Every structure is written in C-alpha cells, then in structure tokens.
XYZ file of C-alpha atoms in Angstrom:
535
model
C -62.252 274.674 254.452
C -64.653 272.149 252.430
C -65.191 271.903 248.788
C -68.670 270.392 247.627
C -69.075 270.127 244.246
C -70.969 268.534 241.556
C -68.892 266.731 238.816
C -69.686 264.972 235.543
C -67.631 263.050 232.843
C -68.413 265.003 229.402
C -68.796 262.403 226.334
C -69.579 264.866 223.785
C -67.487 268.610 224.157
C -70.595 270.195 222.738
C -72.234 269.449 225.147
C -70.643 270.332 227.781
C -69.921 274.461 225.906
C -73.769 274.352 225.766
C -73.685 273.603 229.095
C -71.103 276.380 230.355
C -72.621 278.791 227.980
C -76.729 278.763 228.932
C -78.145 281.760 230.093
C -79.921 279.595 232.735
C -79.663 276.739 234.897
C -82.617 275.916 236.563
C -82.979 278.828 239.625
C -79.358 279.740 238.405
C -78.218 282.837 235.776
C -74.998 283.515 234.516
C -74.955 287.097 233.867
C -73.281 289.368 231.159
C -69.741 287.971 231.339
C -68.037 284.467 229.248
C -66.029 282.094 230.177
C -62.546 283.101 231.220
C -59.746 280.112 230.391
C -57.022 279.818 232.263
C -54.153 276.684 231.665
C -53.658 274.790 234.806
C -50.871 272.239 235.821
C -51.455 270.000 238.534
C -48.505 267.616 239.667
C -49.313 265.064 242.255
C -47.119 263.830 244.722
C -46.577 261.658 247.567
C -43.794 259.609 249.334
C -42.389 256.676 247.458
C -44.313 253.955 250.028
C -47.464 256.237 249.288
C -47.796 257.042 253.190
C -49.968 260.164 252.428
C -52.443 258.559 249.876
C -52.669 255.322 253.091
C -53.586 258.791 255.281
C -56.350 259.424 253.149
C -54.978 262.567 251.512
C -54.034 263.726 247.684
C -51.720 266.023 247.845
C -51.476 268.706 244.439
C -48.814 271.205 243.515
C -50.659 273.354 240.789
C -48.380 276.153 238.574
C -50.739 278.415 237.743
C -49.369 282.168 236.806
C -45.968 281.571 237.759
C -46.683 280.490 240.800
C -47.009 277.031 242.810
C -49.641 276.656 245.359
C -50.252 273.098 247.691
C -53.877 271.605 248.449
C -54.422 268.724 250.319
C -57.461 267.003 249.697
C -59.158 264.673 251.878
C -61.192 261.304 250.068
C -64.290 262.716 248.255
C -67.693 261.680 249.995
C -70.560 261.673 247.708
C -73.472 262.227 250.160
C -74.265 265.914 249.693
C -77.670 267.209 248.208
C -78.471 265.993 244.815
C -75.409 263.682 244.571
C -72.491 266.599 245.342
C -69.281 265.523 246.236
C -67.716 266.896 249.303
C -64.167 266.693 250.800
C -61.762 268.868 253.144
C -59.347 271.088 251.431
C -55.882 272.603 252.344
C -54.127 275.491 250.617
C -50.654 276.677 251.157
C -47.739 277.980 249.116
C -45.560 276.176 248.189
C -41.742 275.896 245.729
C -42.653 273.085 242.897
C -38.652 271.580 243.412
C -37.948 272.443 247.429
C -39.161 269.752 250.203
C -41.599 270.432 252.218
C -39.746 271.610 255.059
C -39.204 274.665 253.176
C -42.069 276.263 251.861
C -43.597 279.077 253.724
C -45.659 277.990 256.920
C -49.248 276.951 256.350
C -51.873 274.414 257.717
C -51.106 272.705 254.278
C -48.248 272.184 255.162
C -47.987 270.692 258.006
C -50.247 267.939 257.406
C -48.074 266.719 254.566
C -45.028 267.226 257.040
C -46.875 265.072 259.969
C -47.718 262.271 257.145
C -44.631 262.228 255.056
C -42.030 263.123 257.215
C -38.875 263.745 256.237
C -39.477 261.434 253.591
C -38.936 263.225 249.748
C -41.970 263.443 247.789
C -42.348 262.023 244.859
C -44.674 262.563 241.626
C -47.406 260.037 240.662
C -48.993 261.782 237.804
C -49.265 265.531 236.350
C -52.810 266.714 234.675
C -52.757 269.566 232.482
C -55.987 271.161 231.624
C -57.744 274.267 230.000
C -60.355 275.669 232.304
C -63.286 277.736 230.738
C -65.387 278.532 233.683
C -68.058 281.536 234.722
C -70.076 282.576 237.550
C -73.209 281.374 238.337
C -75.771 282.976 240.756
C -79.411 282.216 242.363
C -80.092 284.668 245.365
C -77.878 284.807 247.952
C -76.411 281.595 246.386
C -72.878 281.399 244.418
C -71.729 279.071 242.000
C -67.985 278.478 239.897
C -69.228 276.486 236.945
C -66.102 274.828 234.876
C -65.235 272.861 232.079
C -62.095 271.108 231.795
C -60.242 269.682 229.118
C -58.081 267.180 230.649
C -54.530 265.708 229.523
C -53.118 263.089 231.838
C -49.240 263.048 231.765
C -47.397 260.438 232.834
C -43.203 260.434 232.371
C -43.167 263.302 229.697
C -45.999 261.108 227.664
C -50.237 262.048 227.463
C -51.998 258.526 228.641
C -54.970 259.535 228.149
C -57.551 262.822 227.655
C -60.818 263.223 229.005
C -63.149 266.211 229.820
C -65.301 267.398 232.978
C -67.780 269.886 233.850
C -67.598 270.684 237.480
C -69.918 272.630 239.490
C -68.484 274.074 242.485
C -70.336 275.770 245.682
C -68.637 279.348 246.264
C -70.826 280.595 248.747
C -74.505 280.389 250.410
C -77.256 277.443 250.181
C -75.682 273.345 249.543
C -79.307 272.259 248.858
C -79.686 274.847 245.425
C -76.669 272.270 244.240
C -79.687 269.906 243.786
C -81.873 272.180 241.410
C -78.472 273.317 239.132
C -77.803 269.330 238.977
C -81.207 268.740 237.913
C -80.953 271.106 235.337
C -77.599 270.086 234.209
C -78.761 266.672 233.536
C -81.275 267.427 230.551
C -78.001 267.865 228.904
C -77.443 264.591 226.442
C -73.796 263.764 226.973
C -72.713 263.602 230.308
C -73.297 262.014 233.092
C -72.277 262.043 237.198
C -68.009 261.394 237.439
C -67.688 258.112 239.857
C -63.955 259.402 240.709
C -62.197 262.088 240.752
C -59.741 263.459 238.227
C -56.714 261.756 239.713
C -58.406 258.597 240.185
C -59.022 258.599 236.570
C -55.335 259.648 235.762
C -53.828 256.408 237.918
C -56.282 254.292 236.638
C -54.970 255.254 232.998
C -51.847 255.519 233.950
C -52.381 251.197 235.204
C -53.985 250.351 232.551
C -56.909 249.807 233.697
C -60.514 251.404 232.792
C -61.403 254.574 234.262
C -64.093 254.423 236.812
C -65.925 256.597 234.284
C -66.015 254.497 231.432
C -68.439 252.015 232.197
C -71.125 254.634 233.156
C -71.084 256.077 229.012
C -74.027 255.057 227.398
C -72.495 253.611 224.055
C -74.934 256.432 221.986
C -72.910 259.576 223.679
C -69.546 257.972 223.825
C -67.493 260.416 221.110
C -65.734 259.268 218.605
C -62.399 261.681 219.464
C -61.728 263.437 222.493
C -58.842 265.528 222.701
C -57.120 268.572 224.432
C -56.825 272.230 223.681
C -53.042 271.311 221.637
C -52.493 267.929 220.124
C -49.795 267.575 223.083
C -46.546 266.648 221.262
C -43.602 266.460 223.552
C -39.845 266.396 222.849
C -39.707 263.026 223.249
C -42.150 261.827 221.164
C -41.197 259.853 218.589
C -41.770 261.613 214.990
C -44.406 258.704 214.080
C -46.193 259.269 217.558
C -46.104 263.268 217.458
C -47.589 263.200 213.772
C -50.210 260.664 214.948
C -51.516 263.304 217.591
C -51.638 265.951 214.889
C -53.297 264.077 212.972
C -55.705 262.541 215.956
C -56.237 266.680 216.892
C -57.199 267.551 213.966
C -59.362 264.881 213.176
C -61.220 265.145 216.285
C -61.861 269.097 214.805
C -62.642 267.814 211.340
C -65.582 265.645 212.829
C -67.092 268.090 215.568
C -67.613 271.104 212.639
C -69.393 267.648 210.383
C -72.907 267.782 211.617
C -72.790 271.780 211.368
C -71.387 271.550 207.587
C -74.163 269.239 207.146
C -76.679 271.545 208.183
C -75.565 274.499 206.329
C -75.971 277.625 208.910
C -73.193 278.484 209.714
C -70.318 279.374 207.131
C -67.764 279.372 209.593
C -68.743 275.178 210.123
C -67.265 274.634 206.108
C -64.101 276.742 206.939
C -63.104 275.246 210.310
C -63.356 271.907 208.101
C -61.222 272.917 205.487
C -58.878 274.415 207.952
C -58.607 270.713 210.249
C -58.186 268.756 206.452
C -55.531 271.385 205.903
C -53.730 270.743 208.938
C -53.872 266.654 208.453
C -52.720 266.760 205.032
C -49.675 269.327 206.609
C -48.990 267.105 209.421
C -48.534 264.269 206.684
C -46.514 266.361 204.740
C -44.044 266.528 207.643
C -44.621 263.247 209.366
C -45.672 260.465 206.650
C -42.156 259.216 206.011
C -42.697 258.140 209.497
C -44.992 256.154 208.591
C -45.236 252.840 205.566
C -46.872 254.397 202.674
C -48.519 251.511 201.531
C -50.116 251.467 204.667
C -51.244 255.205 205.028
C -52.360 255.726 201.086
C -55.634 255.128 202.169
C -55.981 258.362 204.389
C -53.945 260.695 202.387
C -56.821 260.063 199.247
C -59.526 260.371 201.334
C -58.365 263.454 202.974
C -57.535 264.914 199.623
C -60.531 264.501 198.516
C -62.681 266.292 201.067
C -59.835 268.805 200.885
C -61.108 269.546 197.215
C -64.982 269.221 197.933
C -64.642 271.559 200.514
C -62.243 274.392 199.159
C -64.840 274.551 196.096
C -67.732 275.596 198.591
C -65.395 277.447 201.145
C -63.471 279.608 198.194
C -67.279 280.950 196.966
C -67.858 281.715 200.246
C -65.055 284.269 200.448
C -65.862 285.596 197.370
C -69.593 286.796 197.977
C -68.467 287.357 201.401
C -65.878 290.276 199.217
C -68.740 291.500 197.345
C -71.151 291.530 199.713
C -69.194 293.708 201.706
C -68.223 295.653 198.315
C -71.626 296.298 197.438
C -73.095 297.455 200.805
C -71.088 300.728 200.298
C -72.323 301.141 196.834
C -75.421 303.065 195.549
C -79.062 301.003 195.170
C -78.457 301.041 191.660
C -75.049 300.062 191.692
C -76.312 296.984 194.041
C -78.568 295.976 191.924
C -76.779 295.873 189.170
C -73.904 293.500 190.631
C -76.918 291.098 191.132
C -76.223 288.803 188.266
C -72.571 288.536 189.649
C -73.996 287.361 192.716
C -76.540 285.344 191.421
C -74.153 283.163 189.438
C -71.487 283.121 191.980
C -74.517 281.977 194.831
C -74.982 279.262 191.880
C -72.112 278.121 191.639
C -71.909 277.541 195.679
C -74.995 275.441 195.745
C -73.969 273.205 193.418
C -70.563 272.642 194.930
C -72.719 272.461 198.225
C -74.634 269.647 196.489
C -70.781 267.382 195.761
C -69.862 268.345 199.342
C -72.789 266.514 200.740
C -72.931 263.447 198.197
C -69.324 263.337 199.383
C -69.936 263.310 203.151
C -72.875 260.425 202.763
C -71.242 258.618 200.210
C -69.697 254.474 201.397
C -66.398 256.023 200.811
C -66.457 258.109 202.691
C -67.936 256.251 206.021
C -64.703 253.867 205.902
C -62.200 255.995 204.989
C -63.119 257.961 208.964
C -63.319 254.348 210.065
C -60.293 253.237 209.137
C -58.582 256.572 210.097
C -60.601 256.677 213.399
C -58.766 253.477 214.315
C -55.420 254.718 212.535
C -55.115 257.842 214.746
C -56.022 255.290 217.940
C -53.818 253.087 217.736
C -50.070 253.465 218.596
C -47.542 252.331 216.942
C -50.358 251.792 213.867
C -48.111 251.632 209.897
C -45.112 253.384 211.528
C -42.146 252.528 209.468
C -39.042 250.573 211.652
C -36.279 252.311 213.259
C -32.768 251.672 213.486
C -31.621 251.833 216.789
C -29.072 254.802 215.977
C -31.325 256.822 213.601
C -32.190 260.213 215.037
C -36.143 259.461 215.216
C -37.652 261.640 218.713
C -38.693 265.191 218.034
C -36.116 266.394 220.017
C -33.954 264.543 217.263
C -35.193 266.303 213.726
C -37.151 269.030 214.779
C -34.709 271.745 214.510
C -33.228 271.135 210.905
C -37.120 270.586 209.710
C -37.922 274.317 211.207
C -34.856 275.849 209.485
C -35.246 274.365 206.161
C -39.182 275.792 206.413
C -37.830 278.883 207.759
C -34.804 278.961 204.517
C -37.196 277.936 201.941
C -39.695 281.455 202.668
C -36.307 283.234 203.441
C -35.569 282.165 199.905
C -38.213 285.014 198.171
C -36.268 287.276 199.767
C -34.607 288.754 196.247
C -37.591 288.399 194.222
C -39.985 290.182 196.890
C -39.908 293.368 195.062
C -40.864 292.732 191.192
C -42.238 289.293 192.342
C -45.579 288.525 190.704
C -49.304 287.087 192.426
C -48.285 283.561 191.517
C -45.142 283.938 193.113
C -46.381 285.593 195.685
C -48.713 282.457 196.012
C -46.581 280.289 196.532
C -44.938 282.331 199.264
C -48.079 282.086 201.497
C -47.445 278.429 200.608
C -44.155 278.653 202.021
C -45.020 280.314 205.169
C -47.931 278.392 205.543
C -45.919 274.876 205.544
C -43.312 277.437 208.626
C -46.475 278.215 210.760
C -47.899 274.161 210.484
C -44.050 272.922 211.522
C -43.870 275.801 214.322
C -47.280 275.070 215.753
C -47.377 270.864 215.553
C -44.418 270.947 218.114
C -45.545 274.339 219.848
C -45.907 272.851 223.545
C -42.764 271.237 222.789
C -40.999 274.058 222.058
C -42.419 276.411 224.857
C -44.092 279.464 225.012
C -41.411 281.383 223.265
C -42.777 279.974 219.984
C -45.937 281.860 219.753
C -44.810 284.945 218.889
C -42.965 283.382 216.358
C -46.003 281.533 215.054
C -47.753 285.270 215.283
C -45.542 286.964 213.128
C -45.737 284.051 210.384
C -49.597 284.113 210.735
C -49.477 287.547 209.879
C -47.668 287.412 206.999
C -49.557 284.676 205.324
C -52.722 285.728 206.139
C -51.859 289.321 204.267
C -50.900 287.142 201.416
C -54.159 285.324 201.760
C -56.123 289.065 201.386
C -53.531 289.398 198.407
C -54.572 286.045 196.611
C -57.882 286.353 197.576
C -58.671 289.842 196.195
C -56.649 288.534 192.394
C -58.898 285.617 192.299
C -62.318 287.969 192.914
C -60.738 290.072 190.013
C -60.160 286.780 188.137
C -63.865 285.357 188.434
C -65.212 288.928 187.952
C -63.020 289.060 184.658
C -64.212 285.891 183.259
C -68.187 286.679 184.015
C -67.616 290.068 181.977
C -66.174 288.264 179.377
C -68.450 284.634 179.805
C -71.868 287.351 179.690
C -70.807 290.364 177.455
C -73.640 288.989 174.966
C -76.488 289.446 177.829
C -75.643 291.876 180.822
C -76.713 295.570 180.197
C -74.651 298.385 179.614
C -74.972 299.236 183.658
C -74.110 295.714 185.207
C -71.235 295.507 183.161
C -69.955 298.395 184.266
C -70.505 298.052 188.246
C -69.363 294.260 187.380
C -65.948 296.620 185.829
C -66.086 298.381 188.536
C -65.648 295.746 191.383
C -62.856 294.208 189.032
C -61.456 297.211 188.929
C -61.382 297.573 192.948
C -60.547 294.074 193.269
C -57.173 294.856 191.712
C -56.345 297.918 193.583
C -56.475 295.676 196.354
C -54.198 293.396 195.186
C -51.975 296.553 194.649
C -52.490 297.822 197.928
C -51.632 294.423 199.694
C -48.411 294.277 197.431
C -47.226 297.614 198.268
C -47.748 296.645 201.997
C -46.218 293.166 202.305
C -42.881 294.629 203.649
C -44.329 295.487 206.583
C -45.340 291.850 207.722
C -42.007 290.563 205.747
C -40.016 292.412 208.382
C -41.518 290.465 210.795
C -39.552 287.377 209.541
C -36.800 288.585 207.652
C -35.241 290.241 210.702
C -32.525 289.632 212.858
C -34.519 289.516 215.813
C -37.123 286.596 214.443
C -34.175 284.280 213.645
C -32.436 284.742 217.425
C -35.977 284.092 218.744
C -35.963 281.125 216.519
C -32.404 280.024 217.283
C -33.119 280.342 221.170
C -37.083 278.181 220.703
C -35.639 275.730 218.555
C -31.815 275.251 221.109
C -34.510 274.757 224.258
C -35.014 271.042 222.238
C-alpha cells in the first residue's frame, strides 16, 4: 500500500495538543470522540552490512498488544499535495526473536528475504512512543491525526526525545491534505518535519544534529520536551536516573507555569505543586548521588516554590470543600457561612500575590536557568563512584523499595488507636513508597502498576482525612478569633461545618482498614517481591 501523510515536528507540546483536540481543521471535523492513546515500541532492524538500507528500505518490527508486525517502508518522497510525504509500505506478521525465514508468509517477509537473504537481522535503533490519535473527516475523505511523544532508545538508554504530529490519509482524495496542512500550520510551535522518525533517531545516536533542528525558529524551541514517562532503565546509574526524573517533572512544572500566572484554572496550581513535590522527592531518593555543595541551590529553589504553591493550593482545597458542603444546605445557612468563605478567599488571594511575586523574582529566573542546565547535562554535579560501588538502578532500587515499604508497615501496631498526626506521618511514608516505585516504574515493568495503585489508594484516603482535619481546625480557629463579630446564625452555621468535617475525619478513620489491607497483605508482598526480583 502507499502511505500518504503530513509530518510536523512539534516544538511546543501544548500546540500539538491544541491541534489534536480541535473540533475543526480546515474542511475536516473531528467528531465527538476524543483522542485514544496507544503505547508502541518500534524496533528497526537491518543486516550487519546494511543491505536493506542500501536497497532503499526501512524495516520495522512493531510490538503492540502482545503481537509483532513487520513493516517494510520505502524512502519517502515529499512531492504530494500540500507537501505531503508518500512512501510504499508492506506489512505482515512477524516474530520478535525468530529469523525472517521463520515468519508467517507475507509480501513483507518476501521482500526482507530478497534483500537480506540468510543474514541475521540486527537492531539499528528502538523507538518507543505514546501515540494519541483521532479520526478527522471531510465528506468522503478520512484522515488519522496522531500526536507522538517519542523516546529514542539505543543500547538500553534513552538518547533523545521529541514530539511529532502526523496526519495520515486513510481514505479519499489526497488534495484534501493541502487544506488540512494550511489549517495545521496556523498554529505556532509546529514546523514541517525534514525527515522520518528513523532518520532523527539515527542522527541522535550518531551525535549529529536532527534534520529538523535547523528549521525550528528560536522562539518556539521548548525549554524541555520529555516523553510520557521519565524513562528510567535498570542499567541507568543512580545520578542519571535521578536526572531523568527531575527533568521529566521540571518539564511538567514549567508547562503549568503560564496557567498559574493566568490564574484561570485551579488545576494549574495543583499540577505545578505536584511536579514540584516529585522533584523534591527525587532529590531525597537520588540526592546522595550528587555533590551537595553543587546542588544545594536547586533544592532550596524547589523548597521556596513549593511553599508558595502549597499556600495557594491548600486554601483552594478548603474552599472547594466548603463550597461542596454548603451547596446542599438551606439558603439561610449558605449565607451564614459566607464570612468563613470570604476570609479564606482573602487569604488565598494574599497567598497568590506572594506566589506571583516569587515567580517574577530574579532569584526564580536564575534558579530555573541553572536548574535547566543541570537536568540537561549528563554527569553534571554527579558524585564520583568507585569501580565496585553499587551505583545502578538494578543494584540499589530493591533495597530502597523494601526500606520504604518497611517504613509503611511499621505503623501497623499502632494503626487502631493512632491519632490524626500519626496517620498524617503514615501518609507521608506511603507517599515516599509511591514515589520510590513510580520513579523506576519503567525498569520494574508493568507488574508495578497495580502495586502503585494500591499505595495511591492508601495515600489518597489519608489525604482526604488530613484535608478534613485541616478544615475543622481552620473553622475552629475562625470561630474563636471571630467570636465577637459573628452573629449567632453565622457561628451556628460555621459550627455545623466544623462538626461535619470532624465526622468526616472519624468516618475515614473507621474505613482506613480497607486501603491498608491492600498494602499490608501477603498478596502485595509477594507481588512486590516478584517485581523487584525482575531487576
């Protein structure tokens, strides 16, 4: 078959996501269905002497949903309508391990055997990608639009990351692609790709400049582009694994900064705070692998930012809770709660002013510039490692994971009568266990996902308890401090809310055993042991 598509390198992930989510692009409409996500792994192979490449073909083994498919693609020709790229493609079933002669019969297999003969196929590069795709239609023409977050993997290490947007003609007239391309190109932050993903990947391995790099205007080069996960592998040194995690969450933090400044969506503050917390957790876990005197400023900068974000986010949580509570109350009681809501909103506004002042400060700008250099530079500030010192993820992650789990299990003897402060400490311990697992999730494999979900369930349960307790404490403080100016109706309404929050704390304490059993049982320990043994 002939593949016809438009290809764009994405310099701004948000711009690519806007295109993917657009209801209309030129004459095309996206329909009601949103984008679907698929995780793909493509292994490009050739003979040792490059026989297939010399013949003008790229051979790809794609692993998805437990099956392997071989695709043989010709060199691309960029002479289609609107600059679309055309190339011939053959596909067929394959086996990831067996030689081509043992694959099921197909035209793709025949072509590989024609040019490779009996020579074994060796890996050139592996490309992992998170693909988000949706269907676009215009009359009888159908196009598949996909946004691909790409990791280039060579010898078990991620050597490059980039994002591409593709529009592949599935049915209909090629001429329609020109109108689609014109609509896509109105979005800044995208430019026509000068080569294929394989060419970009091979250039990254060779240390050469990507064929698209020279075409990216300086004003749209993102400060950080990362994949769907940090990409930590079992053979990564601790320092570089930590750098991957910090780079990943720093990118997420910076992506949320414009929204935090705009102040329209509270989720931006929440997500930016989460990204900051994860970086601080990464410093706690991987910090000993770096020189303290060279990295102290990064820890300090994150701590100050987290403090300002936390002050805003904590009040957002309290305001959301009281708004949800009073929505179900009689109108008179809703009005009587207004003094409490007004006071908390004022505190939130004051906290936001301090947050914006922090983001606008020269100290923050210097921190970000220096920190970006650190997370981009392999080996920067890493502590020296002796030849026989355990320093890889596979050497050290097991003990770290078990130690974090033991800390959580240590609360079991006191769980029945623990006070809220002790349960808050358990929440922190479960959070560290979750982060310790999440940071090396790719190295642990898919078996870690159900375990992380159980830890998250306990953490969330304890988080709701803490939020309810904080709400009760803040309401109590407000009643005491405002006793001389609050009316009887206002004091009564606020008192009712205080009691409601205390009851919620009691309810969550009674039901704590449910998420706790998910972690404390032998099933979790056995599963954790199997996952860790895989390292």
